[in-house]
Amino acid sequence: MTIRDNLQTIGGRIRAAEQRYGREPGSVRLLAVSKKHPAAAIREALASGQTLFGESYAQELVEKANELAGSNIEWHFIGPIQSNKTHLIAETARWVHSVDRLKIAQRLSAQKPADAPDLNLCLQVNISGESSKSGVQPEALAELAEQVAELPGLRLRGLMAIPAPEDDFALQRAVFAQVRTLQEVLIARGFALDTLSMGMTDDMEAAIAEGATLVRIGTAIFGSRQ
Ligand SMILES: *Cc1c(COP(=O)(O)O)cnc(C)c1O
């Protein structure tokens, strides 16, 4: 299977899930997660029409962005963020999905180049409790959203979540439904949010059923990482 074939297969899965769960056709975007894969693999995906790419390591993001300068890639940063790397992300990415504390948002706000468009942010929510250290606790989400929304140069777009792996479809849906509910609460408080970044290779359909607008897919496009 080539990267082109894989992109077609994933595109078919997304369209089928949109139809099956009553989502508007085209309402779910595909983020190709290219971490640990070479620029050549990204070029192959680009040649197949894929333009959204996600990276998890700041240094790797910058290296690939330099290597692929001049292409029409929209870079998304989706990994844990160290505060001494925020400038690399602010200078390179159009989207950051993994903001989970104010200090990081403040640094991104201060370091985004003045002539670049607003940096799109999602707040990462810690939805499966103890399984991950990343993500803001649901109880602290609204306060963080209020603080982040005040910062110049940033545009708060929605929420991101990485639930613990779970095979059962109904249980996958239940967790994604919690994320959707958190988003709805924020919208009811007046936040103009339009993005739910949730769903990976193994739980994409459940995420789409619960309102994902962007799914993050790596392995099913590029194969396994070393
Ligand atoms: C690596 C990664 C993905 C992609 O995972 P796959 O299992 O390869 O599809 C999605 N989201 C985040 C945050 C990741 O770090």
PDB file of C-alpha atoms and ligand atoms in Angstrom:
ATOM      1  CA  MET A   1       0.000   0.000   0.000  1.00  0.00           C
ATOM      2  CA  THR A   2       1.370   3.417  -0.943  1.00  0.00           C
ATOM      3  CA  ILE A   3       0.784   6.627   0.996  1.00  0.00           C
ATOM      4  CA  ARG A   4      -1.601   7.643  -1.782  1.00  0.00           C
ATOM      5  CA  ASP A   5      -3.606   4.417  -1.321  1.00  0.00           C
ATOM      6  CA  ASN A   6      -3.666   4.903   2.439  1.00  0.00           C
ATOM      7  CA  LEU A   7      -4.917   8.468   2.108  1.00  0.00           C
ATOM      8  CA  GLN A   8      -7.688   7.248  -0.157  1.00  0.00           C
ATOM      9  CA  THR A   9      -8.683   4.547   2.297  1.00  0.00           C
ATOM     10  CA  ILE A  10      -8.751   6.993   5.219  1.00  0.00           C
ATOM     11  CA  GLY A  11     -10.664   9.541   3.161  1.00  0.00           C
ATOM     12  CA  GLY A  12     -13.230   6.836   2.427  1.00  0.00           C
ATOM     13  CA  ARG A  13     -13.513   5.952   6.118  1.00  0.00           C
ATOM     14  CA  ILE A  14     -14.048   9.611   7.014  1.00  0.00           C
ATOM     15  CA  ARG A  15     -16.746  10.105   4.387  1.00  0.00           C
ATOM     16  CA  ALA A  16     -18.483   6.864   5.371  1.00  0.00           C
ATOM     17  CA  ALA A  17     -18.487   7.883   9.047  1.00  0.00           C
ATOM     18  CA  GLU A  18     -19.793  11.366   8.216  1.00  0.00           C
ATOM     19  CA  GLN A  19     -22.680   9.788   6.345  1.00  0.00           C
ATOM     20  CA  ARG A  20     -23.391   7.101   8.897  1.00  0.00           C
ATOM     21  CA  TYR A  21     -23.492   9.476  11.868  1.00  0.00           C
ATOM     22  CA  GLY A  22     -25.377  12.292  10.200  1.00  0.00           C
ATOM     23  CA  ARG A  23     -22.432  14.638   9.873  1.00  0.00           C
ATOM     24  CA  GLU A  24     -22.309  17.154   7.071  1.00  0.00           C
ATOM     25  CA  PRO A  25     -20.177  15.875   4.158  1.00  0.00           C
ATOM     26  CA  GLY A  26     -16.729  17.461   4.357  1.00  0.00           C
ATOM     27  CA  SER A  27     -17.136  18.587   7.973  1.00  0.00           C
ATOM     28  CA  VAL A  28     -14.290  16.374   9.218  1.00  0.00           C
ATOM     29  CA  ARG A  29     -10.763  17.345   8.200  1.00  0.00           C
ATOM     30  CA  LEU A  30      -7.831  14.956   8.074  1.00  0.00           C
ATOM     31  CA  LEU A  31      -4.605  15.858   9.853  1.00  0.00           C
ATOM     32  CA  ALA A  32      -1.792  13.601   8.602  1.00  0.00           C
ATOM     33  CA  VAL A  33       0.506  12.949  11.567  1.00  0.00           C
ATOM     34  CA  SER A  34       3.967  12.752  10.041  1.00  0.00           C
ATOM     35  CA  LYS A  35       6.132  12.622  13.177  1.00  0.00           C
ATOM     36  CA  LYS A  36       9.174  10.353  12.791  1.00  0.00           C
ATOM     37  CA  HIS A  37       8.593  10.017   9.072  1.00  0.00           C
ATOM     38  CA  PRO A  38      10.905  11.738   6.575  1.00  0.00           C
ATOM     39  CA  ALA A  39      10.133  14.760   4.453  1.00  0.00           C
ATOM     40  CA  ALA A  40       9.980  12.440   1.424  1.00  0.00           C
ATOM     41  CA  ALA A  41       6.881  10.767   2.913  1.00  0.00           C
ATOM     42  CA  ILE A  42       5.284  14.166   3.412  1.00  0.00           C
ATOM     43  CA  ARG A  43       6.048  15.069  -0.202  1.00  0.00           C
ATOM     44  CA  GLU A  44       4.298  11.922  -1.321  1.00  0.00           C
ATOM     45  CA  ALA A  45       1.215  12.814   0.713  1.00  0.00           C
ATOM     46  CA  LEU A  46       1.334  16.389  -0.580  1.00  0.00           C
ATOM     47  CA  ALA A  47       1.370  15.086  -4.136  1.00  0.00           C
ATOM     48  CA  SER A  48      -1.870  13.245  -3.298  1.00  0.00           C
ATOM     49  CA  GLY A  49      -3.530  16.477  -2.181  1.00  0.00           C
ATOM     50  CA  GLN A  50      -2.996  16.257   1.593  1.00  0.00           C
ATOM     51  CA  THR A  51      -2.047  19.676   3.027  1.00  0.00           C
ATOM     52  CA  LEU A  52      -2.569  19.432   6.815  1.00  0.00           C
ATOM     53  CA  PHE A  53       0.352  17.815   8.643  1.00  0.00           C
ATOM     54  CA  GLY A  54       0.865  17.260  12.364  1.00  0.00           C
ATOM     55  CA  GLU A  55       4.149  17.025  14.258  1.00  0.00           C
ATOM     56  CA  SER A  56       4.837  16.228  17.910  1.00  0.00           C
ATOM     57  CA  TYR A  57       8.414  17.420  18.409  1.00  0.00           C
ATOM     58  CA  ALA A  58       9.328  21.089  18.010  1.00  0.00           C
ATOM     59  CA  GLN A  59      12.796  20.513  16.562  1.00  0.00           C
ATOM     60  CA  GLU A  60      11.491  18.002  14.041  1.00  0.00           C
ATOM     61  CA  LEU A  61       8.716  20.387  13.051  1.00  0.00           C
ATOM     62  CA  VAL A  62      11.197  23.147  12.279  1.00  0.00           C
ATOM     63  CA  GLU A  63      13.546  20.868  10.359  1.00  0.00           C
ATOM     64  CA  LYS A  64      10.771  19.542   8.140  1.00  0.00           C
ATOM     65  CA  ALA A  65       9.231  22.961   7.647  1.00  0.00           C
ATOM     66  CA  ASN A  66      12.623  24.219   6.424  1.00  0.00           C
ATOM     67  CA  GLU A  67      13.077  21.213   4.180  1.00  0.00           C
ATOM     68  CA  LEU A  68       9.609  21.675   2.699  1.00  0.00           C
ATOM     69  CA  ALA A  69       9.647  25.481   2.574  1.00  0.00           C
ATOM     70  CA  GLY A  70       7.554  26.859  -0.273  1.00  0.00           C
ATOM     71  CA  SER A  71       4.980  24.050  -0.194  1.00  0.00           C
ATOM     72  CA  ASN A  72       1.407  24.799   0.816  1.00  0.00           C
ATOM     73  CA  ILE A  73       1.559  22.796   4.043  1.00  0.00           C
ATOM     74  CA  GLU A  74      -0.446  23.915   7.056  1.00  0.00           C
ATOM     75  CA  TRP A  75       1.588  22.723  10.070  1.00  0.00           C
ATOM     76  CA  HIS A  76      -0.174  21.627  13.247  1.00  0.00           C
ATOM     77  CA  PHE A  77       1.714  21.016  16.480  1.00  0.00           C
ATOM     78  CA  ILE A  78       0.149  18.211  18.536  1.00  0.00           C
ATOM     79  CA  GLY A  79       2.816  17.094  21.020  1.00  0.00           C
ATOM     80  CA  PRO A  80       3.677  17.946  24.627  1.00  0.00           C
ATOM     81  CA  ILE A  81       5.090  21.473  24.791  1.00  0.00           C
ATOM     82  CA  GLN A  82       8.242  22.418  26.703  1.00  0.00           C
ATOM     83  CA  SER A  83       8.331  26.100  27.479  1.00  0.00           C
ATOM     84  CA  ASN A  84      11.860  26.530  26.085  1.00  0.00           C
ATOM     85  CA  LYS A  85      10.598  25.312  22.669  1.00  0.00           C
ATOM     86  CA  THR A  86       7.538  27.513  22.284  1.00  0.00           C
ATOM     87  CA  HIS A  87       9.321  29.984  19.984  1.00  0.00           C
ATOM     88  CA  LEU A  88       9.995  27.217  17.456  1.00  0.00           C
ATOM     89  CA  ILE A  89       6.309  26.320  17.445  1.00  0.00           C
ATOM     90  CA  ALA A  90       5.068  29.923  17.375  1.00  0.00           C
ATOM     91  CA  GLU A  91       7.271  30.680  14.368  1.00  0.00           C
ATOM     92  CA  THR A  92       6.340  27.608  12.354  1.00  0.00           C
ATOM     93  CA  ALA A  93       2.888  26.215  13.126  1.00  0.00           C
ATOM     94  CA  ARG A  94      -0.515  27.588  12.156  1.00  0.00           C
ATOM     95  CA  TRP A  95      -2.235  25.442  14.781  1.00  0.00           C
ATOM     96  CA  VAL A  96      -1.296  24.174  18.233  1.00  0.00           C
ATOM     97  CA  HIS A  97      -3.558  21.435  19.625  1.00  0.00           C
ATOM     98  CA  SER A  98      -1.780  20.641  22.865  1.00  0.00           C
ATOM     99  CA  VAL A  99      -1.985  23.772  25.009  1.00  0.00           C
ATOM    100  CA  ASP A 100      -2.787  22.772  28.574  1.00  0.00           C
ATOM    101  CA  ARG A 101      -1.444  25.600  30.713  1.00  0.00           C
ATOM    102  CA  LEU A 102      -1.477  29.372  30.689  1.00  0.00           C
ATOM    103  CA  LYS A 103       2.284  29.842  30.662  1.00  0.00           C
ATOM    104  CA  ILE A 104       2.562  28.042  27.319  1.00  0.00           C
ATOM    105  CA  ALA A 105      -0.225  30.125  25.781  1.00  0.00           C
ATOM    106  CA  GLN A 106       1.401  33.331  27.049  1.00  0.00           C
ATOM    107  CA  ARG A 107       4.711  32.395  25.465  1.00  0.00           C
ATOM    108  CA  LEU A 108       3.072  31.459  22.149  1.00  0.00           C
ATOM    109  CA  SER A 109       1.204  34.766  22.210  1.00  0.00           C
ATOM    110  CA  ALA A 110       4.392  36.740  22.842  1.00  0.00           C
ATOM    111  CA  GLN A 111       6.521  34.815  20.341  1.00  0.00           C
ATOM    112  CA  LYS A 112       4.198  34.571  17.353  1.00  0.00           C
ATOM    113  CA  PRO A 113       5.678  36.760  14.605  1.00  0.00           C
ATOM    114  CA  ALA A 114       3.724  40.031  14.415  1.00  0.00           C
ATOM    115  CA  ASP A 115       3.141  39.691  10.679  1.00  0.00           C
ATOM    116  CA  ALA A 116       1.811  36.107  10.892  1.00  0.00           C
ATOM    117  CA  PRO A 117      -1.929  35.443  11.149  1.00  0.00           C
ATOM    118  CA  ASP A 118      -3.372  34.564  14.547  1.00  0.00           C
ATOM    119  CA  LEU A 119      -2.164  31.208  15.827  1.00  0.00           C
ATOM    120  CA  ASN A 120      -5.067  28.749  16.106  1.00  0.00           C
ATOM    121  CA  LEU A 121      -5.208  26.977  19.453  1.00  0.00           C
ATOM    122  CA  CYS A 122      -6.973  24.009  20.932  1.00  0.00           C
ATOM    123  CA  LEU A 123      -6.856  23.292  24.634  1.00  0.00           C
ATOM    124  CA  GLN A 124      -5.928  19.710  25.395  1.00  0.00           C
ATOM    125  CA  VAL A 125      -8.262  18.173  27.956  1.00  0.00           C
ATOM    126  CA  ASN A 126      -7.243  15.317  30.222  1.00  0.00           C
ATOM    127  CA  ILE A 127     -10.312  13.206  29.752  1.00  0.00           C
ATOM    128  CA  SER A 128      -9.262   9.700  30.803  1.00  0.00           C
ATOM    129  CA  GLY A 129      -8.031  10.614  34.258  1.00  0.00           C
ATOM    130  CA  GLU A 130      -4.823   8.998  35.416  1.00  0.00           C
ATOM    131  CA  SER A 131      -3.790   7.476  32.056  1.00  0.00           C
ATOM    132  CA  SER A 132      -1.981  10.603  30.867  1.00  0.00           C
ATOM    133  CA  LYS A 133      -0.256  13.521  32.500  1.00  0.00           C
ATOM    134  CA  SER A 134      -1.015  15.876  29.619  1.00  0.00           C
ATOM    135  CA  GLY A 135      -4.105  18.005  29.373  1.00  0.00           C
ATOM    136  CA  VAL A 136      -5.983  20.396  31.594  1.00  0.00           C
ATOM    137  CA  GLN A 137      -8.387  18.820  34.063  1.00  0.00           C
ATOM    138  CA  PRO A 138     -12.025  19.344  33.039  1.00  0.00           C
ATOM    139  CA  GLU A 139     -12.667  21.330  36.245  1.00  0.00           C
ATOM    140  CA  ALA A 140      -9.960  23.828  35.317  1.00  0.00           C
ATOM    141  CA  LEU A 141     -10.876  24.134  31.640  1.00  0.00           C
ATOM    142  CA  ALA A 142     -13.208  27.132  31.730  1.00  0.00           C
ATOM    143  CA  GLU A 143     -10.759  29.283  33.677  1.00  0.00           C
ATOM    144  CA  LEU A 144      -7.911  28.416  31.306  1.00  0.00           C
ATOM    145  CA  ALA A 145     -10.128  29.163  28.289  1.00  0.00           C
ATOM    146  CA  GLU A 146     -10.977  32.588  29.717  1.00  0.00           C
ATOM    147  CA  GLN A 147      -7.326  33.431  30.282  1.00  0.00           C
ATOM    148  CA  VAL A 148      -6.197  32.172  26.881  1.00  0.00           C
ATOM    149  CA  ALA A 149      -8.971  34.011  25.057  1.00  0.00           C
ATOM    150  CA  GLU A 150      -7.576  37.311  26.378  1.00  0.00           C
ATOM    151  CA  LEU A 151      -4.155  36.840  24.824  1.00  0.00           C
ATOM    152  CA  PRO A 152      -3.309  38.721  21.610  1.00  0.00           C
ATOM    153  CA  GLY A 153      -2.243  36.878  18.492  1.00  0.00           C
ATOM    154  CA  LEU A 154      -4.054  33.678  19.400  1.00  0.00           C
ATOM    155  CA  ARG A 155      -7.417  32.361  18.336  1.00  0.00           C
ATOM    156  CA  LEU A 156      -9.011  29.776  20.592  1.00  0.00           C
ATOM    157  CA  ARG A 157     -10.698  27.272  18.276  1.00  0.00           C
ATOM    158  CA  GLY A 158     -11.696  24.322  20.464  1.00  0.00           C
ATOM    159  CA  LEU A 159     -10.592  21.244  22.352  1.00  0.00           C
ATOM    160  CA  MET A 160      -8.257  18.330  21.765  1.00  0.00           C
ATOM    161  CA  ALA A 161      -8.239  14.991  23.577  1.00  0.00           C
ATOM    162  CA  ILE A 162      -6.262  11.761  23.502  1.00  0.00           C
ATOM    163  CA  PRO A 163      -8.366   9.180  25.352  1.00  0.00           C
ATOM    164  CA  ALA A 164      -6.777   6.049  26.761  1.00  0.00           C
ATOM    165  CA  PRO A 165      -6.877   3.201  24.201  1.00  0.00           C
ATOM    166  CA  GLU A 166     -10.185   1.389  24.342  1.00  0.00           C
ATOM    167  CA  ASP A 167     -11.494  -1.350  22.021  1.00  0.00           C
ATOM    168  CA  ASP A 168     -15.190  -1.072  22.769  1.00  0.00           C
ATOM    169  CA  PHE A 169     -16.911   1.306  20.363  1.00  0.00           C
ATOM    170  CA  ALA A 170     -19.613   2.393  22.813  1.00  0.00           C
ATOM    171  CA  LEU A 171     -17.002   3.207  25.458  1.00  0.00           C
ATOM    172  CA  GLN A 172     -14.918   5.115  22.890  1.00  0.00           C
ATOM    173  CA  ARG A 173     -18.009   7.145  22.048  1.00  0.00           C
ATOM    174  CA  ALA A 174     -18.794   7.807  25.706  1.00  0.00           C
ATOM    175  CA  VAL A 175     -15.394   9.424  26.261  1.00  0.00           C
ATOM    176  CA  PHE A 176     -15.605  11.550  23.120  1.00  0.00           C
ATOM    177  CA  ALA A 177     -19.110  12.597  24.160  1.00  0.00           C
ATOM    178  CA  GLN A 178     -17.605  14.010  27.360  1.00  0.00           C
ATOM    179  CA  VAL A 179     -15.241  16.146  25.301  1.00  0.00           C
ATOM    180  CA  ARG A 180     -18.118  17.347  23.138  1.00  0.00           C
ATOM    181  CA  THR A 181     -20.090  18.255  26.252  1.00  0.00           C
ATOM    182  CA  LEU A 182     -17.166  20.262  27.637  1.00  0.00           C
ATOM    183  CA  GLN A 183     -17.013  22.112  24.314  1.00  0.00           C
ATOM    184  CA  GLU A 184     -20.762  22.785  24.420  1.00  0.00           C
ATOM    185  CA  VAL A 185     -20.460  24.223  27.924  1.00  0.00           C
ATOM    186  CA  LEU A 186     -17.775  26.626  26.726  1.00  0.00           C
ATOM    187  CA  ILE A 187     -19.851  27.610  23.706  1.00  0.00           C
ATOM    188  CA  ALA A 188     -22.804  28.294  26.002  1.00  0.00           C
ATOM    189  CA  ARG A 189     -20.504  30.606  27.988  1.00  0.00           C
ATOM    190  CA  GLY A 190     -19.850  32.592  24.828  1.00  0.00           C
ATOM    191  CA  PHE A 191     -16.686  31.101  23.370  1.00  0.00           C
ATOM    192  CA  ALA A 192     -16.838  30.869  19.563  1.00  0.00           C
ATOM    193  CA  LEU A 193     -15.386  27.375  19.163  1.00  0.00           C
ATOM    194  CA  ASP A 194     -15.549  25.362  15.958  1.00  0.00           C
ATOM    195  CA  THR A 195     -12.955  22.627  16.365  1.00  0.00           C
ATOM    196  CA  LEU A 196     -12.956  19.264  18.104  1.00  0.00           C
ATOM    197  CA  SER A 197      -9.592  17.585  17.508  1.00  0.00           C
ATOM    198  CA  MET A 198     -10.230  13.974  18.417  1.00  0.00           C
ATOM    199  CA  GLY A 199      -9.917  10.544  16.862  1.00  0.00           C
ATOM    200  CA  MET A 200      -6.874   8.555  15.776  1.00  0.00           C
ATOM    201  CA  THR A 201      -6.471   5.449  13.609  1.00  0.00           C
ATOM    202  CA  ASP A 202      -8.255   3.105  16.012  1.00  0.00           C
ATOM    203  CA  ASP A 203     -11.060   5.326  17.320  1.00  0.00           C
ATOM    204  CA  MET A 204     -11.729   7.673  14.417  1.00  0.00           C
ATOM    205  CA  GLU A 205     -15.292   6.538  13.720  1.00  0.00           C
ATOM    206  CA  ALA A 206     -16.351   6.976  17.353  1.00  0.00           C
ATOM    207  CA  ALA A 207     -14.841  10.466  17.387  1.00  0.00           C
ATOM    208  CA  ILE A 208     -16.677  11.423  14.199  1.00  0.00           C
ATOM    209  CA  ALA A 209     -19.918  10.065  15.652  1.00  0.00           C
ATOM    210  CA  GLU A 210     -19.434  12.460  18.594  1.00  0.00           C
ATOM    211  CA  GLY A 211     -18.605  15.557  16.608  1.00  0.00           C
ATOM    212  CA  ALA A 212     -14.893  15.511  15.746  1.00  0.00           C
ATOM    213  CA  THR A 213     -14.066  18.154  13.141  1.00  0.00           C
ATOM    214  CA  LEU A 214     -10.454  17.058  12.762  1.00  0.00           C
ATOM    215  CA  VAL A 215      -9.013  13.560  13.095  1.00  0.00           C
ATOM    216  CA  ARG A 216      -5.281  12.978  13.642  1.00  0.00           C
ATOM    217  CA  ILE A 217      -4.042   9.956  11.724  1.00  0.00           C
ATOM    218  CA  GLY A 218      -0.441   8.757  11.543  1.00  0.00           C
ATOM    219  CA  THR A 219       0.107   5.023  11.254  1.00  0.00           C
ATOM    220  CA  ALA A 220      -2.724   4.328   8.828  1.00  0.00           C
ATOM    221  CA  ILE A 221      -1.197   6.832   6.382  1.00  0.00           C
ATOM    222  CA  PHE A 222       2.562   6.521   6.818  1.00  0.00           C
ATOM    223  CA  GLY A 223       2.967   3.067   8.374  1.00  0.00           C
ATOM    224  CA  SER A 224       4.546   2.310  11.733  1.00  0.00           C
ATOM    225  CA  ARG A 225       7.192   4.523  13.329  1.00  0.00           C
ATOM    226  CA  GLN A 226      10.565   3.191  14.460  1.00  0.00           C
TER     227      GLN A 226
HETATM  228  C1  LIG B   1       1.156  10.208  17.119  1.00  0.00           C
HETATM  229  C2  LIG B   1      -0.117  10.915  17.377  1.00  0.00           C
HETATM  230  C3  LIG B   1      -1.262  10.685  16.595  1.00  0.00           C
HETATM  231  C4  LIG B   1      -1.313   9.652  15.487  1.00  0.00           C
HETATM  232  O1  LIG B   1      -1.351   8.382  16.029  1.00  0.00           O
HETATM  233  P1  LIG B   1      -1.506   7.071  15.101  1.00  0.00           P
HETATM  234  O2  LIG B   1      -1.836   6.009  16.066  1.00  0.00           O
HETATM  235  O3  LIG B   1      -0.177   6.854  14.435  1.00  0.00           O
HETATM  236  O4  LIG B   1      -2.600   7.323  14.123  1.00  0.00           O
HETATM  237  C5  LIG B   1      -2.387  11.427  16.862  1.00  0.00           C
HETATM  238  N1  LIG B   1      -2.421  12.357  17.841  1.00  0.00           N
HETATM  239  C6  LIG B   1      -1.348  12.619  18.606  1.00  0.00           C
HETATM  240  C7  LIG B   1      -1.435  13.651  19.665  1.00  0.00           C
HETATM  241  C8  LIG B   1      -0.167  11.906  18.406  1.00  0.00           C
HETATM  242  O5  LIG B   1       0.889  12.164  19.185  1.00  0.00           O
END
